[in-house]
Short mmCIF file of C-alpha atoms (C1' of nucleotides) in Angstrom, two decimals:
data_model
loop_
_atom_site.label_atom_id
_atom_site.label_comp_id
_atom_site.label_asym_id
_atom_site.label_seq_id
_atom_site.Cartn_x
_atom_site.Cartn_y
_atom_site.Cartn_z
CA MET A 1 17.06 -50.55 -2.17
CA ASP A 2 20.51 -51.95 -1.56
CA ASP A 3 20.89 -52.21 -5.33
CA LEU A 4 20.05 -48.56 -5.60
CA PHE A 5 22.70 -47.77 -3.10
CA GLU A 6 25.24 -49.66 -5.15
CA LEU A 7 24.09 -48.00 -8.35
CA PHE A 8 23.76 -44.46 -7.11
CA GLY A 9 26.20 -44.40 -4.28
CA ASN A 10 27.82 -41.62 -6.22
CA TRP A 11 24.94 -39.17 -6.65
CA ARG A 12 25.47 -36.62 -9.41
CA GLY A 13 24.05 -33.10 -9.24
CA PRO A 14 21.57 -31.65 -6.78
CA ALA A 15 19.87 -33.96 -4.29
CA ILE A 16 16.53 -32.47 -3.27
CA GLY A 17 14.10 -34.24 -0.98
CA LEU A 18 10.48 -33.61 -0.11
CA MET A 19 9.20 -35.06 3.14
CA ASP A 20 5.46 -35.33 3.63
CA LEU A 21 3.97 -36.58 6.90
CA ASP A 22 1.42 -39.36 6.33
CA ALA A 23 -2.18 -38.38 7.23
CA PHE A 24 -0.52 -36.05 9.68
CA PHE A 25 -3.34 -34.72 11.87
CA ALA A 26 -5.08 -38.09 12.06
CA SER A 27 -1.79 -39.85 12.84
CA VAL A 28 -1.10 -37.50 15.75
CA GLU A 29 -4.59 -38.17 17.09
CA GLN A 30 -3.95 -41.91 16.89
CA LEU A 31 -0.62 -41.47 18.62
CA ASP A 32 -2.27 -39.52 21.45
CA HIS A 33 -5.33 -41.80 21.67
CA PRO A 34 -4.06 -45.38 21.54
CA GLU A 35 -7.63 -46.67 21.48
CA TRP A 36 -8.11 -44.96 18.08
CA ARG A 37 -5.24 -46.82 16.42
CA GLY A 38 -6.32 -49.10 13.61
CA LYS A 39 -9.68 -47.31 13.35
CA PRO A 40 -11.01 -44.72 10.90
CA VAL A 41 -10.33 -41.26 12.35
CA ILE A 42 -11.46 -38.04 10.71
CA VAL A 43 -10.10 -34.63 11.68
CA GLY A 44 -12.34 -31.85 10.46
CA GLY A 45 -15.46 -29.81 10.92
CA SER A 46 -18.60 -31.53 12.04
CA PRO A 47 -21.20 -32.63 9.48
CA GLU A 48 -23.87 -30.45 11.10
CA GLU A 49 -21.80 -27.27 10.77
CA ARG A 50 -20.96 -27.18 7.07
CA GLY A 51 -17.57 -28.61 7.92
CA VAL A 52 -15.12 -30.37 5.63
CA VAL A 53 -12.60 -33.12 6.20
CA SER A 54 -9.17 -31.86 7.04
CA THR A 55 -7.44 -35.25 7.27
CA ALA A 56 -8.74 -38.81 7.12
CA SER A 57 -6.69 -41.64 8.64
CA TYR A 58 -5.65 -44.44 6.29
CA GLU A 59 -8.32 -46.65 7.84
CA ALA A 60 -11.00 -44.16 6.67
CA ARG A 61 -9.72 -43.82 3.12
CA PRO A 62 -10.98 -47.14 1.76
CA TYR A 63 -14.49 -45.77 2.39
CA GLY A 64 -13.76 -43.00 -0.09
CA VAL A 65 -13.17 -40.31 2.52
CA HIS A 66 -10.49 -37.76 1.66
CA SER A 67 -9.32 -34.24 2.48
CA ALA A 68 -11.57 -31.29 1.55
CA MET A 69 -14.63 -33.52 1.26
CA PRO A 70 -17.75 -32.08 2.91
CA SER A 71 -18.07 -33.68 6.32
CA ALA A 72 -21.71 -34.58 5.66
CA GLN A 73 -20.62 -36.70 2.72
CA ALA A 74 -17.81 -38.30 4.72
CA LYS A 75 -20.28 -39.16 7.46
CA ARG A 76 -22.46 -40.97 4.92
CA LEU A 77 -19.51 -42.92 3.55
CA CYS A 78 -18.04 -43.85 6.91
CA PRO A 79 -20.69 -43.48 9.63
CA HIS A 80 -18.66 -45.19 12.35
CA ALA A 81 -15.57 -42.97 11.96
CA ILE A 82 -14.19 -41.25 15.04
CA TRP A 83 -14.47 -37.48 14.64
CA THR A 84 -12.39 -34.74 16.16
CA HIS A 85 -12.05 -31.04 15.45
CA GLY A 86 -8.32 -31.35 15.91
CA HIS A 87 -5.66 -30.04 18.27
CA PHE A 88 -3.59 -27.59 16.31
CA ASP A 89 -1.14 -26.62 19.02
CA ARG A 90 -0.25 -30.27 19.35
CA TYR A 91 0.20 -30.59 15.56
CA ARG A 92 2.47 -27.56 15.54
CA GLU A 93 4.53 -29.07 18.34
CA MET A 94 4.93 -32.39 16.51
CA SER A 95 5.71 -30.56 13.29
CA ALA A 96 8.47 -28.62 15.02
CA GLN A 97 10.03 -31.86 16.24
CA VAL A 98 10.03 -33.26 12.72
CA MET A 99 11.50 -30.09 11.26
CA ALA A 100 14.22 -30.17 13.90
CA ILE A 101 15.25 -33.60 12.59
CA LEU A 102 15.54 -32.22 9.07
CA VAL A 103 17.53 -29.20 10.22
CA ASP A 104 19.82 -31.53 12.10
CA GLU A 105 20.61 -33.24 8.79
CA THR A 106 21.00 -30.12 6.66
CA PRO A 107 20.51 -26.37 7.16
CA TYR A 108 18.83 -26.13 3.75
CA VAL A 109 15.27 -26.87 4.77
CA ASP A 110 12.30 -25.09 3.24
CA GLN A 111 9.14 -25.83 5.19
CA VAL A 112 6.18 -25.41 2.84
CA SER A 113 3.41 -26.30 5.27
CA ILE A 114 2.86 -27.82 8.68
CA ASP A 115 3.46 -31.34 7.30
CA GLU A 116 5.80 -30.84 4.35
CA ALA A 117 9.31 -29.62 3.75
CA PHE A 118 11.93 -29.60 1.01
CA PHE A 119 15.50 -30.26 1.98
CA ASP A 120 18.73 -30.07 0.05
CA ILE A 121 21.23 -32.85 0.73
CA THR A 122 23.41 -32.36 -2.32
CA PRO A 123 26.71 -34.05 -1.46
CA GLY A 124 29.20 -31.34 -0.63
CA ARG A 125 26.75 -28.53 -0.12
CA TYR A 126 26.56 -29.44 3.53
CA ALA A 127 27.23 -33.11 4.25
CA ARG A 128 29.06 -35.36 1.82
CA GLU A 129 27.08 -38.43 2.73
CA ASN A 130 25.11 -40.43 0.20
CA PRO A 131 21.65 -38.81 -0.10
CA ILE A 132 19.93 -42.19 -0.03
CA ASP A 133 21.47 -42.95 3.36
CA ILE A 134 20.30 -39.58 4.63
CA VAL A 135 16.67 -39.97 3.56
CA ARG A 136 16.50 -43.44 5.06
CA ARG A 137 17.79 -42.08 8.33
CA ILE A 138 15.28 -39.20 8.23
CA ALA A 139 12.41 -41.66 7.74
CA ARG A 140 13.64 -43.74 10.66
CA ARG A 141 14.08 -40.76 12.97
CA VAL A 142 10.59 -39.46 12.13
CA SER A 143 9.08 -42.88 12.87
CA GLU A 144 10.72 -42.80 16.29
CA LEU A 145 8.42 -39.86 17.10
CA GLY A 146 5.44 -42.17 16.59
CA ILE A 147 4.32 -40.93 13.18
CA THR A 148 5.46 -41.75 9.66
CA CYS A 149 6.40 -39.88 6.51
CA SER A 150 6.84 -40.38 2.79
CA ILE A 151 9.85 -39.01 1.00
CA GLY A 152 10.64 -38.24 -2.62
CA LEU A 153 14.24 -37.72 -3.68
CA GLY A 154 15.38 -36.29 -6.99
CA THR A 155 17.43 -33.56 -8.62
CA SER A 156 14.76 -30.83 -8.42
CA LYS A 157 11.92 -29.74 -6.18
CA THR A 158 9.31 -30.65 -8.79
CA VAL A 159 10.62 -34.18 -9.15
CA ALA A 160 10.97 -34.66 -5.39
CA LYS A 161 7.44 -33.44 -4.77
CA ILE A 162 5.84 -35.70 -7.37
CA ALA A 163 7.98 -38.64 -6.24
CA SER A 164 6.90 -38.22 -2.62
CA ASP A 165 3.32 -38.81 -3.71
CA ARG A 166 4.10 -42.05 -5.54
CA ASP A 167 4.20 -44.38 -2.61
CA LYS A 168 2.24 -43.52 0.53
CA PRO A 169 2.30 -44.08 3.40
CA ARG A 170 5.88 -44.81 4.50
CA GLY A 171 7.17 -44.52 0.96
CA LEU A 172 10.63 -43.70 -0.25
CA THR A 173 10.70 -42.90 -3.96
CA ILE A 174 14.01 -42.12 -5.59
CA VAL A 175 14.32 -40.64 -9.06
CA PRO A 176 18.01 -41.08 -9.86
CA PRO A 177 19.91 -38.32 -11.65
CA GLY A 178 19.49 -38.66 -15.41
CA THR A 179 16.06 -40.27 -15.22
CA GLU A 180 14.05 -37.07 -14.53
CA GLN A 181 12.78 -36.74 -18.08
CA SER A 182 11.47 -40.28 -18.42
CA PHE A 183 9.90 -39.90 -14.98
CA LEU A 184 8.10 -36.64 -15.76
CA GLU A 185 7.23 -37.03 -19.46
CA PRO A 186 4.18 -39.32 -19.24
CA LEU A 187 2.59 -37.62 -16.22
CA PRO A 188 -0.60 -35.57 -16.61
CA VAL A 189 0.03 -31.82 -16.28
CA ARG A 190 -2.10 -31.77 -13.14
CA ALA A 191 0.56 -33.80 -11.33
CA MET A 192 2.79 -30.74 -11.10
CA SER A 193 2.06 -28.30 -8.30
CA GLY A 194 1.03 -24.90 -9.64
CA ILE A 195 -1.29 -26.44 -12.20
CA GLY A 196 -4.83 -26.58 -10.90
CA ALA A 197 -8.20 -27.17 -12.48
CA SER A 198 -8.23 -23.91 -14.40
CA ALA A 199 -4.77 -24.21 -15.96
CA GLU A 200 -5.40 -27.88 -16.69
CA ALA A 201 -8.54 -27.04 -18.66
CA THR A 202 -6.78 -24.32 -20.66
CA LEU A 203 -3.84 -26.60 -21.44
CA LYS A 204 -6.21 -29.35 -22.53
CA ARG A 205 -7.78 -26.96 -25.05
CA MET A 206 -4.29 -26.31 -26.36
CA GLY A 207 -3.74 -30.04 -26.79
CA ILE A 208 -1.28 -30.24 -23.91
CA HIS A 209 -2.01 -33.17 -21.65
CA THR A 210 1.31 -34.40 -20.32
CA LEU A 211 4.36 -32.80 -18.74
CA GLY A 212 6.35 -34.02 -21.74
CA GLN A 213 4.09 -32.05 -24.06
CA LEU A 214 4.27 -29.05 -21.74
CA ALA A 215 8.06 -29.16 -21.77
CA ALA A 216 8.01 -29.20 -25.60
CA THR A 217 5.71 -26.17 -25.97
CA PRO A 218 7.24 -22.79 -26.84
CA VAL A 219 7.30 -20.38 -23.92
CA ALA A 220 5.42 -17.79 -25.97
CA ARG A 221 2.40 -20.11 -26.19
CA LEU A 222 2.58 -20.89 -22.50
CA SER A 223 2.54 -17.23 -21.52
CA ALA A 224 -1.19 -17.14 -22.14
CA VAL A 225 -1.62 -19.71 -19.37
CA PHE A 226 1.15 -18.93 -16.91
CA GLY A 227 1.94 -15.25 -17.48
CA VAL A 228 5.37 -14.28 -16.19
CA ASN A 229 5.93 -17.82 -14.91
CA ALA A 230 5.76 -19.50 -18.33
CA GLN A 231 9.49 -20.17 -18.63
CA MET A 232 9.72 -21.43 -15.06
CA MET A 233 6.77 -23.80 -15.49
CA ARG A 234 8.27 -25.19 -18.68
CA ASP A 235 11.63 -25.73 -16.99
CA ARG A 236 9.95 -27.50 -14.12
CA ALA A 237 8.08 -29.81 -16.48
CA ALA A 238 11.34 -30.53 -18.27
CA GLY A 239 13.09 -31.42 -15.03
CA VAL A 240 15.65 -28.65 -15.43
CA GLU A 241 14.44 -26.18 -12.85
CA THR A 242 17.09 -24.58 -10.69
CA SER A 243 14.97 -23.24 -7.85
CA ALA A 244 17.10 -23.61 -4.73
CA VAL A 245 16.13 -24.77 -1.28
CA THR A 246 16.86 -21.91 1.08
CA SER A 247 17.33 -22.11 4.80
CA ILE A 248 14.67 -22.76 7.40
CA ASP A 249 16.26 -20.06 9.51
CA ALA A 250 15.15 -17.32 7.18
CA PRO A 251 13.13 -14.74 9.12
CA ASP A 252 9.40 -14.92 9.37
CA ASP A 253 8.25 -13.78 5.95
CA THR A 254 4.54 -13.96 6.73
CA LYS A 255 2.57 -11.64 4.47
CA SER A 256 -0.83 -11.68 6.13
CA VAL A 257 -2.72 -12.89 9.18
CA SER A 258 -6.41 -13.63 8.87
CA ASN A 259 -9.28 -15.41 10.53
CA GLU A 260 -12.50 -16.51 8.89
CA ARG A 261 -15.47 -18.59 9.88
CA THR A 262 -18.32 -20.32 8.11
CA PHE A 263 -21.41 -20.15 10.25
CA ALA A 264 -23.69 -23.09 10.82
CA ARG A 265 -26.60 -20.69 10.25
CA ASP A 266 -26.37 -17.63 8.04
CA LEU A 267 -25.91 -14.28 9.75
CA THR A 268 -28.69 -11.84 8.88
CA GLU A 269 -28.63 -9.26 11.69
CA ARG A 270 -26.15 -6.45 11.70
CA ALA A 271 -25.55 -6.86 15.44
CA ASP A 272 -24.54 -10.50 14.91
CA ILE A 273 -22.24 -9.52 12.07
CA ASP A 274 -20.53 -6.86 14.19
CA ALA A 275 -20.13 -9.32 17.05
CA ALA A 276 -18.59 -11.87 14.71
CA LEU A 277 -16.18 -9.26 13.31
CA ALA A 278 -15.11 -8.42 16.86
CA LEU A 279 -14.46 -12.06 17.72
CA LEU A 280 -12.57 -12.77 14.50
CA GLY A 281 -10.60 -9.53 14.91
CA GLU A 282 -9.63 -10.38 18.45
CA SER A 283 -7.95 -13.58 17.33
CA VAL A 284 -6.16 -11.79 14.48
CA GLY A 285 -4.92 -9.11 16.89
CA ARG A 286 -3.65 -11.69 19.35
CA ARG A 287 -1.77 -13.56 16.65
CA LEU A 288 -0.28 -10.35 15.26
CA ARG A 289 1.01 -9.31 18.68
CA LYS A 290 2.33 -12.78 19.43
CA ARG A 291 4.43 -12.62 16.28
CA GLY A 292 5.40 -8.98 16.57
CA LEU A 293 3.65 -8.01 13.35
CA ALA A 294 1.74 -4.86 12.53
CA GLY A 295 -0.10 -4.37 9.26
CA ARG A 296 -1.33 -1.44 7.23
CA THR A 297 -4.11 -3.08 5.25
CA VAL A 298 -7.37 -4.46 6.58
CA THR A 299 -9.37 -6.91 4.48
CA VAL A 300 -12.91 -8.10 5.01
CA LYS A 301 -14.14 -11.18 3.19
CA VAL A 302 -17.70 -12.41 2.94
CA LYS A 303 -19.51 -15.24 1.25
CA TYR A 304 -23.20 -14.73 0.78
CA SER A 305 -25.68 -17.55 1.15
CA TYR A 306 -26.26 -17.67 -2.58
CA GLY A 307 -22.65 -18.69 -3.23
CA SER A 308 -20.88 -15.61 -4.48
CA GLY A 309 -18.51 -13.65 -2.33
CA ARG A 310 -16.62 -10.39 -2.06
CA THR A 311 -13.47 -9.05 -0.54
CA ILE A 312 -12.85 -5.45 0.25
CA GLN A 313 -9.76 -3.88 1.71
CA ARG A 314 -8.53 -0.53 2.90
CA LYS A 315 -5.11 0.84 3.58
CA LEU A 316 -4.58 2.54 6.91
CA ALA A 317 -2.45 5.56 7.68
CA HIS A 318 -0.38 3.53 10.15
CA ALA A 319 0.45 -0.10 10.74
CA THR A 320 -1.39 -1.64 13.67
CA ASP A 321 -1.74 -4.89 15.61
CA ASP A 322 -4.65 -3.59 17.67
CA GLU A 323 -8.14 -4.90 16.95
CA ASN A 324 -9.57 -1.83 18.68
CA LEU A 325 -8.22 0.09 15.70
CA PHE A 326 -8.76 -2.28 12.78
CA VAL A 327 -12.12 -3.80 13.70
CA PRO A 328 -13.92 -0.42 13.40
CA VAL A 329 -12.40 -0.10 9.92
CA ALA A 330 -13.69 -3.58 9.13
CA ARG A 331 -17.18 -2.45 10.21
CA GLU A 332 -16.97 0.50 7.85
CA LEU A 333 -15.95 -1.83 5.05
CA MET A 334 -18.92 -4.07 5.90
CA ASP A 335 -21.21 -1.11 5.26
CA GLU A 336 -20.07 -1.17 1.66
CA ILE A 337 -20.72 -4.84 0.99
CA TRP A 338 -23.68 -5.62 3.21
CA SER A 339 -27.16 -4.21 3.46
CA GLU A 340 -30.32 -5.23 5.22
CA GLY A 341 -31.66 -8.55 4.00
CA MET A 342 -28.36 -10.12 2.94
CA HIS A 343 -27.53 -13.56 4.33
CA ILE A 344 -23.92 -14.15 5.21
CA ARG A 345 -22.49 -17.66 5.30
CA LEU A 346 -18.81 -16.80 5.82
CA LEU A 347 -17.09 -13.82 7.35
CA GLY A 348 -13.37 -13.16 7.46
CA ILE A 349 -11.01 -10.42 8.55
CA GLY A 350 -7.34 -10.11 7.70
CA VAL A 351 -4.41 -7.79 8.24
CA SER A 352 -1.55 -7.57 5.75
CA ASP A 353 1.06 -5.22 4.34
CA PHE A 354 3.29 -5.46 7.38
CA ALA A 355 5.58 -2.62 8.29
CA ALA A 356 8.33 -2.77 10.86
CA HIS A 357 9.16 0.06 13.19
CA PRO A 358 10.77 2.62 10.88
CA ASP A 359 14.00 2.78 12.86
CA VAL A 360 14.50 -0.87 13.67
CA GLN A 361 14.23 -3.34 10.89
CA THR A 362 15.24 -6.93 10.82
CA ASP A 363 16.44 -7.99 7.43
CA LEU A 364 17.92 -11.01 5.84
CA PHE A 365 21.56 -10.64 5.20
CA CYS A 366 23.96 -12.53 3.04
CA GLU A 367 27.67 -12.08 2.62
CA VAL A 368 30.40 -13.27 0.34
CA ASP A 369 33.83 -12.36 1.65
CA GLU A 370 33.50 -8.72 2.62
CA ARG A 371 30.66 -7.91 0.25
CA GLY A 372 27.15 -8.28 1.42
CA ALA A 373 23.58 -7.92 0.30
CA VAL A 374 20.44 -7.26 2.25
CA ALA A 375 16.96 -8.46 1.46
CA SER A 376 13.63 -8.25 3.21
CA SER A 377 12.24 -11.59 2.12
CA LYS A 378 13.46 -15.08 1.43
CA ARG A 379 12.62 -14.68 -2.24
CA GLU A 380 14.63 -11.48 -2.46
CA LEU A 381 17.47 -13.11 -0.62
CA SER A 382 17.80 -16.00 -3.02
CA VAL A 383 17.96 -13.50 -5.89
CA ALA A 384 20.60 -11.55 -3.99
CA VAL A 385 22.61 -14.68 -3.28
CA ASP A 386 22.51 -15.65 -6.95
CA LYS A 387 23.71 -12.18 -7.96
CA VAL A 388 26.55 -12.29 -5.48
CA ARG A 389 27.57 -15.73 -6.70
CA GLU A 390 27.40 -14.61 -10.30
CA ARG A 391 29.85 -11.85 -9.56
CA PHE A 392 32.19 -13.46 -7.10
CA GLY A 393 31.86 -17.14 -7.84
CA ASN A 394 30.60 -19.84 -5.56
CA SER A 395 32.89 -19.03 -2.69
CA ALA A 396 31.91 -18.82 0.94
CA VAL A 397 28.36 -17.60 1.27
CA SER A 398 26.85 -17.08 4.66
CA PHE A 399 23.48 -15.71 5.55
CA GLY A 400 21.29 -14.97 8.48
CA ARG A 401 19.49 -12.09 10.09
CA ALA A 402 20.74 -8.57 10.42
CA THR A 403 19.14 -5.70 12.21
CA ARG A 404 19.05 -2.24 10.77
CA PHE A 405 18.92 0.81 12.99
CA GLY A 406 18.25 3.67 10.64
CA ASP A 407 21.14 3.49 8.20
CA ASP A 408 23.34 1.27 10.35
CA LEU A 409 23.22 -2.40 9.62
CA VAL A 410 24.13 -4.54 12.60
CA ARG A 411 25.16 -7.96 11.45
CA PRO A 412 24.52 -11.04 13.53
CA ASP A 413 27.38 -12.24 15.72
CA LYS A 414 26.88 -15.73 14.55
CA TYR A 415 25.66 -16.69 11.14
CA LEU A 416 22.92 -19.22 11.20
CA ASN A 417 24.26 -21.11 8.23
CA GLN A 418 27.62 -21.57 6.68
CA ASN A 419 28.04 -22.81 3.17
CA LYS A 420 31.67 -23.68 2.95
CA PRO A 421 33.42 -23.68 -0.40
CA THR A 422 33.17 -27.06 -2.01
CA ASP A 423 35.92 -26.77 -4.60
"C1'" DT B 1 -27.06 -32.79 3.99
"C1'" DC B 2 -22.18 -29.70 -0.87
"C1'" DT B 3 -18.06 -27.40 -0.72
"C1'" DG B 4 -13.26 -25.05 5.62
"C1'" DG B 5 -9.49 -22.22 7.08
"C1'" DG B 6 -5.37 -20.90 6.64
"C1'" DG B 7 -2.10 -18.78 3.26
"C1'" DT B 8 0.80 -16.91 -1.44
"C1'" DC B 9 1.10 -14.90 -5.86
"C1'" DC B 10 -0.50 -12.73 -10.22
"C1'" DT B 11 -3.38 -9.67 -13.05
"C1'" DA B 12 -5.85 -5.77 -14.35
"C1'" DG B 13 -7.92 -1.33 -14.01
"C1'" DG B 14 -8.12 3.32 -12.19
"C1'" DA B 15 -5.96 7.28 -9.88
"C1'" DC B 16 -2.30 10.18 -9.79
"C1'" DC B 17 2.21 12.25 -10.84
"C1'" DC B 18 5.77 13.77 -13.95
"C1'" DT C 1 -5.62 23.15 -28.86
"C1'" DC C 2 -4.68 18.48 -28.59
"C1'" DT C 3 -2.59 14.67 -26.83
"C1'" DG C 4 1.31 11.29 -24.85
"C1'" DG C 5 3.28 7.52 -21.97
"C1'" DG C 6 5.79 5.58 -18.01
"C1'" DG C 7 5.83 4.55 -13.19
"C1'" DT C 8 3.77 3.69 -8.87
"C1'" DC C 9 0.13 3.02 -5.63
"C1'" DC C 10 -4.24 1.14 -4.45
"C1'" DT C 11 -7.96 -2.09 -4.91
"C1'" DA C 12 -10.67 -6.34 -6.34
"C1'" DG C 13 -10.66 -10.75 -7.89
"C1'" DG C 14 -9.02 -15.22 -8.96
"C1'" DA C 15 -5.84 -19.35 -9.23
"C1'" DC C 16 -3.47 -22.22 -6.49
"C1'" DC C 17 -1.39 -24.67 -2.34
"C1'" DC C 18 -1.94 -27.85 2.00
#
DNA sequence: TCTGGGGTCCTAGGACCC
DNA sequence: TCTGGGGTCCTAGGACCC
């Protein structure tokens, strides 16, 4: 690693990292239960209740146990494992501590899940320090919390993400600038996020097996597989993507809140179904209110015992966060997809299509000199920032939250992030 | 003793309006 | 009398992620 430092002490181009916490849920359990350390621990649903494995500790993995595996199967493979349903508030708390470390190193942190985040440590964008020094320090600071992480570092999100997977746990994989292509070329297409089983099968039929082949395929051919994202997917495979890491301080851009449950025994009685809808709805309502969200669309999801499923949704006249209003709608929707004699394995209820109070809206705001742009989502904001930069050059860009009262935009007193000019 | 529980995004068809 | 097409909204379904 010291050789790397010598060689790449002068990092060229973007420096994007992806930090992934190792066996996160299981590691937190082992931290909180010292007697579980060194033993196979499985966080997930119980084998008797159609559960699946959420996370298996590294001690359980040699038995073949892994995430998303049916718990019954995991139980067969590793009968002596310690099981727990998990403590999600605790995981969220630990996650927040980890994210705070990242934000302390750079404001450009894009949390993608409870245990993963991209961060941009391009020299000069925020700090000027060598990126390799920074990722080493991040790994050390995370380990001081009692859990560990793996980090990938490269010049794009795609490269960083794949690199982070190379060496786990406690890995640090660096793909130096200029070596992206040789790193990506031989990898199977499935290695890139966004390509799942379905796209993989289609690509295989087209004779495309590796990222190198994907990068060499005309966009027009790829459109059949990726639709509007064909160009972007090709760029990612070629290691030339330009997708930026935005700030962790972007407002909550949650699009939906839902709750679903698979029942240990199928529901067959309408009264049980209505009771389940009420319970699921109550939790959705509580979470909506906690986050200050109100939605206009109610969705009901079912899976029948014979495997197939349906979703049905309805738009309301007004946004609501009150289960007393949206659960009755869910019951009406149930009437359309359930009739006497049907066995229901899974039931879900969701609220989406959020609307703010019409007169008070919190928006993202970005500004270059005196000229600003407003956006209602992170995605929109990054487009807006790019447009502003295109017009005015890469001068001082700041962004944060602004609140709109009717037509008046009230800008924040203090911007959350400052990107000072680097030239 | 097969397959959870959160989410995001895209597509496609029909209704409706101009 | 016959025949548009574009745009937007709504809905259902599916791929994909961790």
